[in-house]
Amino acid sequence: MKQLPTSLSEKLLQRKAGNALRKLTKPDNRIDFSSNDYLGFAVSTEIFNAAHQYLLDNRIAVNGATGSRLISGNHSLYAKAEETICNYHKSESALIFNSGYDANVGLFSSVPQKGDIVLYDEYIHASIRDGMRLSLAKAYKFSHNDQSDLERLLEKFRSEGNMGELYIVTESVFSMDGDSPDLIEMIAMSEKYKANLIVDEAHALGVFGEKGEGLIQSLGLQDKVFARVMTFGKGLGCHGAAVLGCPQLREYLLNFARSFIYTTALPPHSLATIITAYDFMANNPEGQKSLKNIVSFFRSEVERLKLKSFIYSDSAIHCVVVPGNEKVKNIASVLQQEGFGVKPILSPTVPEGQERLRFCLHSYTTREQVMQVLELLTAHLSS
């Protein structure tokens, strides 16, 4: 078998030397502090059985979509799923993509045009960055959640007489910090400078809002943004994503988003699971209440134990900065040996010196588990 080119082998060696080589791990039975399954939907037998019954009730007994949605894969459940999503999120339209990555790549590669300007938070997700790289628009970062830095750039490009569109891009909950921007202020800025605000709600769906609608909708701002991206592989525990916006945006993406056009559609079972998960979330608020309670308890324990390096968060994601790949991996290994599924986040995924342990909380996380893992963490951070 032909070997890997030398240049690529050297890149792997550099990753190993920096103690940053990624590897796949096997499933384990550790206490879950790492998955994005915030409400436990991914392991819900009730949702699994209901989705299967939904297919049987609708006499759908096929395994695949057979092609892209524009050719042969636009089966009947797509219309029902997109209608469900629109109603739940008070959106005029929704277009389902195969994943959050596909949605962001499709949106950001096709919508911003040559002559347009994209202003994005420096901690924005890799999928958005990849989409922007494929765009002909110019993109500039602003400091994380820094409204004054964002306004500086907005003033700069408007004062220069830029005649193209201005886009502002952020996440409602950042995946590596768990924090949120001041969305009310960002809306005000977007209106003041006639910019289009795009918000990725991947880690807010199922976590914020009376029925898990997301942070934008919980603030009543859904009609003020240009687009929202909803990802189903986290709070909903299934697969796929949707871009929400005006009907013209949906039509545009359907015609120009290459990650939508040139891929096989999701199978019926995926759509049935999305529909079922939304219905379950709407009618079972106990999970969200449990999640909010454990988030509040986790924060109180961080304060009680005087753990100063945690990043403030109201979300299900809580991170403690432990600089250095080797150090953060060592502490994670200790926690894992004690039965806690806590994963280290290494550079270059985060900037060097900002390596951290990320604790993902869930509706099924217990107070005893939180107390045990944080007390163990405290002992090893101070040693």
Short mmCIF file of C-alpha atoms in Angstrom, two decimals:
data_model
loop_
_atom_site.label_atom_id
_atom_site.label_comp_id
_atom_site.label_asym_id
_atom_site.label_seq_id
_atom_site.Cartn_x
_atom_site.Cartn_y
_atom_site.Cartn_z
CA MET A 1 0.00 0.00 0.00
CA LYS A 2 1.34 3.44 -0.93
CA GLN A 3 2.66 5.38 2.07
CA LEU A 4 1.66 8.84 3.27
CA PRO A 5 3.68 11.68 1.65
CA THR A 6 6.61 12.91 3.76
CA SER A 7 5.12 16.38 4.18
CA LEU A 8 1.98 14.90 5.72
CA SER A 9 3.93 12.51 7.94
CA GLU A 10 5.89 15.48 9.26
CA LYS A 11 2.65 17.26 10.18
CA LEU A 12 1.60 14.22 12.20
CA LEU A 13 4.98 14.18 13.94
CA GLN A 14 4.55 17.85 14.83
CA ARG A 15 1.18 17.09 16.39
CA LYS A 16 2.72 14.27 18.42
CA ALA A 17 5.58 16.51 19.55
CA GLY A 18 3.06 19.11 20.74
CA ASN A 19 1.10 16.45 22.63
CA ALA A 20 -1.90 17.38 20.48
CA LEU A 21 -2.45 14.29 18.33
CA ARG A 22 -6.13 13.42 18.09
CA LYS A 23 -7.28 9.83 18.45
CA LEU A 24 -10.61 8.05 18.44
CA THR A 25 -11.64 6.58 21.77
CA LYS A 26 -13.87 3.61 22.47
CA PRO A 27 -17.24 4.01 24.21
CA ASP A 28 -17.01 3.66 27.97
CA ASN A 29 -19.28 3.59 31.00
CA ARG A 30 -17.90 6.71 32.67
CA ILE A 31 -20.25 9.33 34.10
CA ASP A 32 -21.12 11.59 31.17
CA PHE A 33 -19.54 15.03 31.40
CA SER A 34 -18.55 15.24 27.73
CA SER A 35 -21.49 14.59 25.39
CA ASN A 36 -23.76 17.22 23.84
CA ASP A 37 -26.84 15.16 24.73
CA TYR A 38 -28.05 17.84 27.13
CA LEU A 39 -31.59 16.47 27.60
CA GLY A 40 -30.80 12.78 27.26
CA PHE A 41 -32.76 12.50 24.00
CA ALA A 42 -30.01 10.54 22.22
CA VAL A 43 -30.49 7.61 24.60
CA SER A 44 -34.25 7.94 25.05
CA THR A 45 -36.01 4.66 24.25
CA GLU A 46 -39.31 6.57 24.30
CA ILE A 47 -38.18 8.81 21.41
CA PHE A 48 -36.62 5.84 19.60
CA ASN A 49 -39.84 3.81 19.78
CA ALA A 50 -42.04 6.81 18.93
CA ALA A 51 -39.96 7.63 15.83
CA HIS A 52 -40.20 4.02 14.67
CA GLN A 53 -43.96 4.01 15.26
CA TYR A 54 -44.27 7.28 13.35
CA LEU A 55 -42.71 5.59 10.31
CA LEU A 56 -45.02 2.60 10.64
CA ASP A 57 -48.09 4.82 11.02
CA ASN A 58 -47.12 6.67 7.84
CA ARG A 59 -46.37 3.40 6.01
CA ILE A 60 -42.75 4.36 5.42
CA ALA A 61 -40.50 1.30 5.34
CA VAL A 62 -37.36 2.39 3.48
CA ASN A 63 -33.76 2.75 4.63
CA GLY A 64 -32.41 5.58 2.49
CA ALA A 65 -33.40 8.75 0.68
CA THR A 66 -32.13 7.40 -2.71
CA GLY A 67 -30.59 10.71 -3.81
CA SER A 68 -30.32 14.43 -3.23
CA ARG A 69 -33.47 16.37 -2.39
CA LEU A 70 -33.41 18.02 -5.81
CA ILE A 71 -33.36 14.67 -7.62
CA SER A 72 -35.18 11.86 -5.80
CA GLY A 73 -34.63 12.31 -2.06
CA ASN A 74 -37.26 14.89 -1.15
CA HIS A 75 -39.52 12.37 0.55
CA SER A 76 -42.77 13.31 2.29
CA LEU A 77 -41.34 13.72 5.80
CA TYR A 78 -39.24 16.73 4.78
CA ALA A 79 -42.30 18.96 4.40
CA LYS A 80 -43.64 17.81 7.79
CA ALA A 81 -40.28 18.26 9.52
CA GLU A 82 -39.69 21.74 8.10
CA GLU A 83 -43.24 22.76 9.02
CA THR A 84 -42.65 21.51 12.57
CA ILE A 85 -39.39 23.46 12.81
CA CYS A 86 -40.96 26.67 11.47
CA ASN A 87 -43.85 26.50 13.92
CA TYR A 88 -41.60 25.72 16.88
CA HIS A 89 -39.15 28.53 16.14
CA LYS A 90 -41.63 31.11 14.79
CA SER A 91 -39.78 31.25 11.48
CA GLU A 92 -41.18 31.94 8.03
CA SER A 93 -39.11 29.16 6.51
CA ALA A 94 -36.66 26.38 7.27
CA LEU A 95 -34.31 24.38 5.09
CA ILE A 96 -32.92 21.14 6.50
CA PHE A 97 -29.27 20.22 5.92
CA ASN A 98 -27.59 16.91 6.73
CA SER A 99 -25.57 18.36 9.63
CA GLY A 100 -24.65 21.58 11.37
CA TYR A 101 -21.36 21.53 9.48
CA ASP A 102 -23.17 21.24 6.14
CA ALA A 103 -25.57 24.03 7.09
CA ASN A 104 -22.81 26.47 8.01
CA VAL A 105 -20.61 25.61 5.04
CA GLY A 106 -23.58 25.97 2.69
CA LEU A 107 -24.82 29.22 4.22
CA PHE A 108 -21.51 31.04 4.50
CA SER A 109 -20.02 29.88 1.21
CA SER A 110 -23.02 30.95 -0.87
CA VAL A 111 -24.68 33.97 0.77
CA PRO A 112 -21.87 36.54 1.29
CA GLN A 113 -20.83 37.78 -2.15
CA LYS A 114 -17.79 39.53 -3.61
CA GLY A 115 -17.77 43.06 -2.21
CA ASP A 116 -19.59 42.01 0.97
CA ILE A 117 -18.00 42.11 4.43
CA VAL A 118 -18.38 39.42 7.10
CA LEU A 119 -17.56 40.34 10.71
CA TYR A 120 -17.24 37.29 12.92
CA ASP A 121 -16.47 36.55 16.55
CA GLU A 122 -12.91 35.26 16.88
CA TYR A 123 -14.19 32.12 18.66
CA ILE A 124 -16.66 31.21 15.94
CA HIS A 125 -17.04 27.51 15.05
CA ALA A 126 -14.73 25.86 12.53
CA SER A 127 -17.67 25.03 10.23
CA ILE A 128 -18.43 28.73 9.83
CA ARG A 129 -14.78 29.51 9.16
CA ASP A 130 -14.68 26.82 6.49
CA GLY A 131 -17.78 28.26 4.85
CA MET A 132 -16.28 31.76 4.85
CA ARG A 133 -13.09 30.46 3.22
CA LEU A 134 -15.17 29.27 0.27
CA SER A 135 -16.91 32.64 -0.06
CA LEU A 136 -15.75 35.53 -2.26
CA ALA A 137 -16.53 38.01 0.53
CA LYS A 138 -13.85 39.43 2.83
CA ALA A 139 -14.05 38.37 6.48
CA TYR A 140 -12.67 40.11 9.58
CA LYS A 141 -12.75 38.91 13.16
CA PHE A 142 -13.68 40.93 16.23
CA SER A 143 -12.59 40.16 19.79
CA HIS A 144 -14.69 37.55 21.55
CA ASN A 145 -18.03 38.98 22.74
CA ASP A 146 -16.51 42.48 22.47
CA GLN A 147 -19.26 44.84 21.34
CA SER A 148 -16.97 47.86 21.16
CA ASP A 149 -14.56 46.05 18.85
CA LEU A 150 -17.46 44.96 16.66
CA GLU A 151 -18.77 48.52 16.47
CA ARG A 152 -15.30 49.78 15.57
CA LEU A 153 -15.31 47.51 12.53
CA LEU A 154 -18.89 48.39 11.61
CA GLU A 155 -18.05 52.09 11.72
CA LYS A 156 -14.88 51.51 9.70
CA PHE A 157 -16.55 49.71 6.83
CA ARG A 158 -19.63 51.92 6.72
CA SER A 159 -17.50 55.11 6.79
CA GLU A 160 -15.39 53.77 3.91
CA GLY A 161 -18.53 53.75 1.80
CA ASN A 162 -18.78 50.02 1.46
CA MET A 163 -21.76 49.41 -0.84
CA GLY A 164 -21.93 45.66 -0.32
CA GLU A 165 -23.77 43.82 2.41
CA LEU A 166 -22.46 43.68 5.95
CA TYR A 167 -22.87 40.43 7.90
CA ILE A 168 -22.33 39.92 11.64
CA VAL A 169 -21.79 36.33 12.75
CA THR A 170 -21.90 34.93 16.27
CA GLU A 171 -23.06 31.94 18.30
CA SER A 172 -25.74 32.23 20.95
CA VAL A 173 -23.73 29.77 23.09
CA PHE A 174 -20.06 29.23 22.27
CA SER A 175 -19.06 25.59 22.17
CA MET A 176 -15.62 26.02 23.72
CA ASP A 177 -16.50 28.55 26.45
CA GLY A 178 -20.22 28.05 27.06
CA ASP A 179 -20.71 31.81 27.25
CA SER A 180 -23.05 34.06 25.25
CA PRO A 181 -22.83 37.48 23.58
CA ASP A 182 -25.10 40.42 24.35
CA LEU A 183 -27.59 39.59 21.60
CA ILE A 184 -29.85 42.56 22.35
CA GLU A 185 -26.92 44.92 21.81
CA MET A 186 -25.87 43.06 18.66
CA ILE A 187 -29.38 43.44 17.25
CA ALA A 188 -29.24 47.18 17.97
CA MET A 189 -25.88 47.43 16.18
CA SER A 190 -27.07 45.44 13.20
CA GLU A 191 -30.01 47.81 12.82
CA LYS A 192 -27.89 50.93 13.33
CA TYR A 193 -25.35 49.91 10.69
CA LYS A 194 -27.80 48.09 8.39
CA ALA A 195 -26.03 44.77 8.85
CA ASN A 196 -27.40 41.21 8.68
CA LEU A 197 -27.03 39.23 11.89
CA ILE A 198 -26.55 35.45 11.64
CA VAL A 199 -26.65 33.40 14.85
CA ASP A 200 -25.64 29.76 15.27
CA GLU A 201 -27.88 28.29 17.99
CA ALA A 202 -26.34 24.80 18.06
CA HIS A 203 -25.72 24.75 21.81
CA ALA A 204 -28.82 26.75 22.78
CA LEU A 205 -31.49 24.50 21.26
CA GLY A 206 -33.12 22.53 24.06
CA VAL A 207 -31.31 24.58 26.72
CA PHE A 208 -32.78 28.10 26.55
CA GLY A 209 -36.40 29.18 26.18
CA GLU A 210 -39.64 28.03 27.77
CA LYS A 211 -39.68 24.98 25.50
CA GLY A 212 -36.04 24.85 24.45
CA GLU A 213 -36.53 27.14 21.46
CA GLY A 214 -33.08 28.71 21.75
CA LEU A 215 -31.67 31.94 23.11
CA ILE A 216 -32.74 34.26 20.29
CA GLN A 217 -36.38 33.24 20.58
CA SER A 218 -36.32 33.32 24.37
CA LEU A 219 -35.40 37.03 24.04
CA GLY A 220 -38.13 37.62 21.44
CA LEU A 221 -35.57 38.56 18.77
CA GLN A 222 -36.41 35.98 16.10
CA ASP A 223 -37.77 38.61 13.68
CA LYS A 224 -34.67 40.79 14.07
CA VAL A 225 -32.05 38.36 12.73
CA PHE A 226 -31.25 37.48 9.14
CA ALA A 227 -30.72 33.78 9.81
CA ARG A 228 -30.54 31.24 12.62
CA VAL A 229 -28.83 27.86 12.39
CA MET A 230 -30.43 25.11 14.46
CA THR A 231 -28.43 21.91 14.91
CA PHE A 232 -30.20 18.72 15.99
CA GLY A 233 -27.22 16.60 17.06
CA LYS A 234 -26.98 18.20 20.49
CA GLY A 235 -30.06 19.13 22.53
CA LEU A 236 -32.39 17.13 20.28
CA GLY A 237 -30.14 14.07 20.39
CA CYS A 238 -30.54 13.16 16.71
CA HIS A 239 -28.97 14.35 13.43
CA GLY A 240 -29.24 17.17 10.91
CA ALA A 241 -29.65 20.94 11.06
CA ALA A 242 -31.81 23.70 9.62
CA VAL A 243 -31.27 27.27 8.46
CA LEU A 244 -34.15 29.52 9.50
CA GLY A 245 -34.97 32.78 7.73
CA CYS A 246 -37.22 34.39 5.17
CA PRO A 247 -38.65 32.32 2.30
CA GLN A 248 -36.30 34.00 -0.18
CA LEU A 249 -33.29 32.84 1.83
CA ARG A 250 -34.58 29.27 1.70
CA GLU A 251 -35.06 29.50 -2.05
CA TYR A 252 -31.59 30.99 -2.48
CA LEU A 253 -29.90 28.24 -0.45
CA LEU A 254 -31.83 25.57 -2.29
CA ASN A 255 -30.33 26.94 -5.52
CA PHE A 256 -26.81 27.93 -4.47
CA ALA A 257 -25.72 26.09 -1.29
CA ARG A 258 -23.52 23.34 -2.66
CA SER A 259 -23.52 21.33 0.59
CA PHE A 260 -27.31 21.07 0.16
CA ILE A 261 -27.45 20.50 -3.58
CA TYR A 262 -24.74 17.89 -4.02
CA THR A 263 -25.42 15.42 -1.23
CA THR A 264 -27.77 12.53 -0.60
CA ALA A 265 -30.71 13.61 1.54
CA LEU A 266 -31.31 12.40 5.10
CA PRO A 267 -33.16 9.07 5.33
CA PRO A 268 -36.79 9.03 6.52
CA HIS A 269 -35.80 7.69 9.95
CA SER A 270 -33.70 10.81 10.63
CA LEU A 271 -36.64 13.07 9.78
CA ALA A 272 -39.04 11.00 11.88
CA THR A 273 -36.63 11.33 14.82
CA ILE A 274 -36.40 15.10 14.40
CA ILE A 275 -40.20 15.43 14.34
CA THR A 276 -40.57 13.14 17.34
CA ALA A 277 -37.83 14.91 19.33
CA TYR A 278 -39.47 18.31 18.83
CA ASP A 279 -42.81 16.90 19.96
CA PHE A 280 -41.18 15.30 23.00
CA MET A 281 -39.37 18.53 23.92
CA ALA A 282 -42.60 20.52 23.67
CA ASN A 283 -44.51 18.16 25.96
CA ASN A 284 -41.83 17.24 28.50
CA PRO A 285 -40.50 20.40 30.17
CA GLU A 286 -39.15 18.43 33.14
CA GLY A 287 -35.87 17.74 31.36
CA GLN A 288 -35.15 21.42 30.83
CA LYS A 289 -36.02 22.20 34.43
CA SER A 290 -33.64 19.48 35.63
CA LEU A 291 -30.90 20.82 33.37
CA LYS A 292 -31.34 24.39 34.62
CA ASN A 293 -31.24 23.20 38.22
CA ILE A 294 -28.02 21.23 37.76
CA VAL A 295 -26.41 24.16 35.92
CA SER A 296 -27.24 26.41 38.87
CA PHE A 297 -25.90 23.84 41.34
CA PHE A 298 -22.69 23.38 39.34
CA ARG A 299 -22.04 27.13 39.42
CA SER A 300 -22.69 27.27 43.17
CA GLU A 301 -20.20 24.43 43.72
CA VAL A 302 -17.57 26.22 41.63
CA GLU A 303 -18.02 29.24 43.90
CA ARG A 304 -17.98 27.16 47.08
CA LEU A 305 -14.73 25.46 46.08
CA LYS A 306 -13.24 28.81 44.92
CA LEU A 307 -12.33 27.48 41.50
CA LYS A 308 -11.20 30.72 39.90
CA SER A 309 -10.32 29.56 36.38
CA PHE A 310 -13.84 28.67 35.27
CA ILE A 311 -15.34 30.74 32.45
CA TYR A 312 -18.72 32.20 33.45
CA SER A 313 -21.60 30.40 31.78
CA ASP A 314 -25.38 30.07 32.09
CA SER A 315 -25.44 27.27 29.55
CA ALA A 316 -24.85 23.53 29.80
CA ILE A 317 -21.14 23.98 28.94
CA HIS A 318 -18.67 24.91 31.70
CA CYS A 319 -14.93 25.18 31.14
CA VAL A 320 -11.95 25.54 33.43
CA VAL A 321 -8.79 26.82 31.76
CA VAL A 322 -5.74 24.64 32.41
CA PRO A 323 -2.89 25.97 30.25
CA GLY A 324 -0.74 23.41 28.45
CA ASN A 325 -1.73 20.30 26.51
CA GLU A 326 0.26 17.98 28.76
CA LYS A 327 -1.13 19.35 32.02
CA VAL A 328 -4.75 19.38 30.92
CA LYS A 329 -4.47 15.86 29.50
CA ASN A 330 -2.94 14.62 32.77
CA ILE A 331 -5.75 16.05 34.91
CA ALA A 332 -8.37 14.70 32.50
CA SER A 333 -6.74 11.28 32.77
CA VAL A 334 -7.02 11.38 36.57
CA LEU A 335 -10.73 12.27 36.39
CA GLN A 336 -11.33 9.53 33.83
CA GLN A 337 -9.58 6.94 35.98
CA GLU A 338 -12.02 7.84 38.75
CA GLY A 339 -14.94 7.18 36.43
CA PHE A 340 -15.77 10.69 35.15
CA GLY A 341 -16.05 11.23 31.39
CA VAL A 342 -14.38 14.64 31.27
CA LYS A 343 -12.47 15.45 28.09
CA PRO A 344 -9.56 17.87 27.63
CA ILE A 345 -9.80 20.50 24.88
CA LEU A 346 -6.33 20.96 23.43
CA SER A 347 -4.60 23.51 21.24
CA PRO A 348 -4.90 24.01 18.30
CA THR A 349 -8.66 23.47 18.82
CA VAL A 350 -8.39 26.37 21.27
CA PRO A 351 -5.56 28.96 21.31
CA GLU A 352 -2.30 27.90 22.94
CA GLY A 353 -2.45 28.77 26.64
CA GLN A 354 -6.25 28.46 26.65
CA GLU A 355 -6.41 24.67 26.91
CA ARG A 356 -9.25 23.59 29.15
CA LEU A 357 -11.37 20.87 30.66
CA ARG A 358 -14.93 21.07 29.39
CA PHE A 359 -17.79 19.88 31.59
CA CYS A 360 -21.04 19.27 29.71
CA LEU A 361 -24.05 19.07 32.01
CA HIS A 362 -27.24 17.13 31.37
CA SER A 363 -30.75 16.74 32.67
CA TYR A 364 -29.64 13.39 34.11
CA THR A 365 -26.50 14.72 35.86
CA THR A 366 -26.83 14.39 39.66
CA ARG A 367 -25.69 16.73 42.41
CA GLU A 368 -23.55 13.96 43.89
CA GLN A 369 -21.71 13.55 40.58
CA VAL A 370 -21.08 17.29 40.36
CA MET A 371 -19.77 17.46 43.93
CA GLN A 372 -17.49 14.46 43.46
CA VAL A 373 -15.93 15.56 40.17
CA LEU A 374 -15.37 19.16 41.26
CA GLU A 375 -13.82 18.16 44.58
CA LEU A 376 -11.50 15.78 42.72
CA LEU A 377 -10.65 18.56 40.27
CA THR A 378 -9.92 20.97 43.12
CA ALA A 379 -7.50 18.54 44.72
CA HIS A 380 -5.51 18.04 41.52
CA LEU A 381 -5.47 21.69 40.43
CA SER A 382 -3.94 22.64 43.77
CA SER A 383 -1.39 19.81 43.84
#
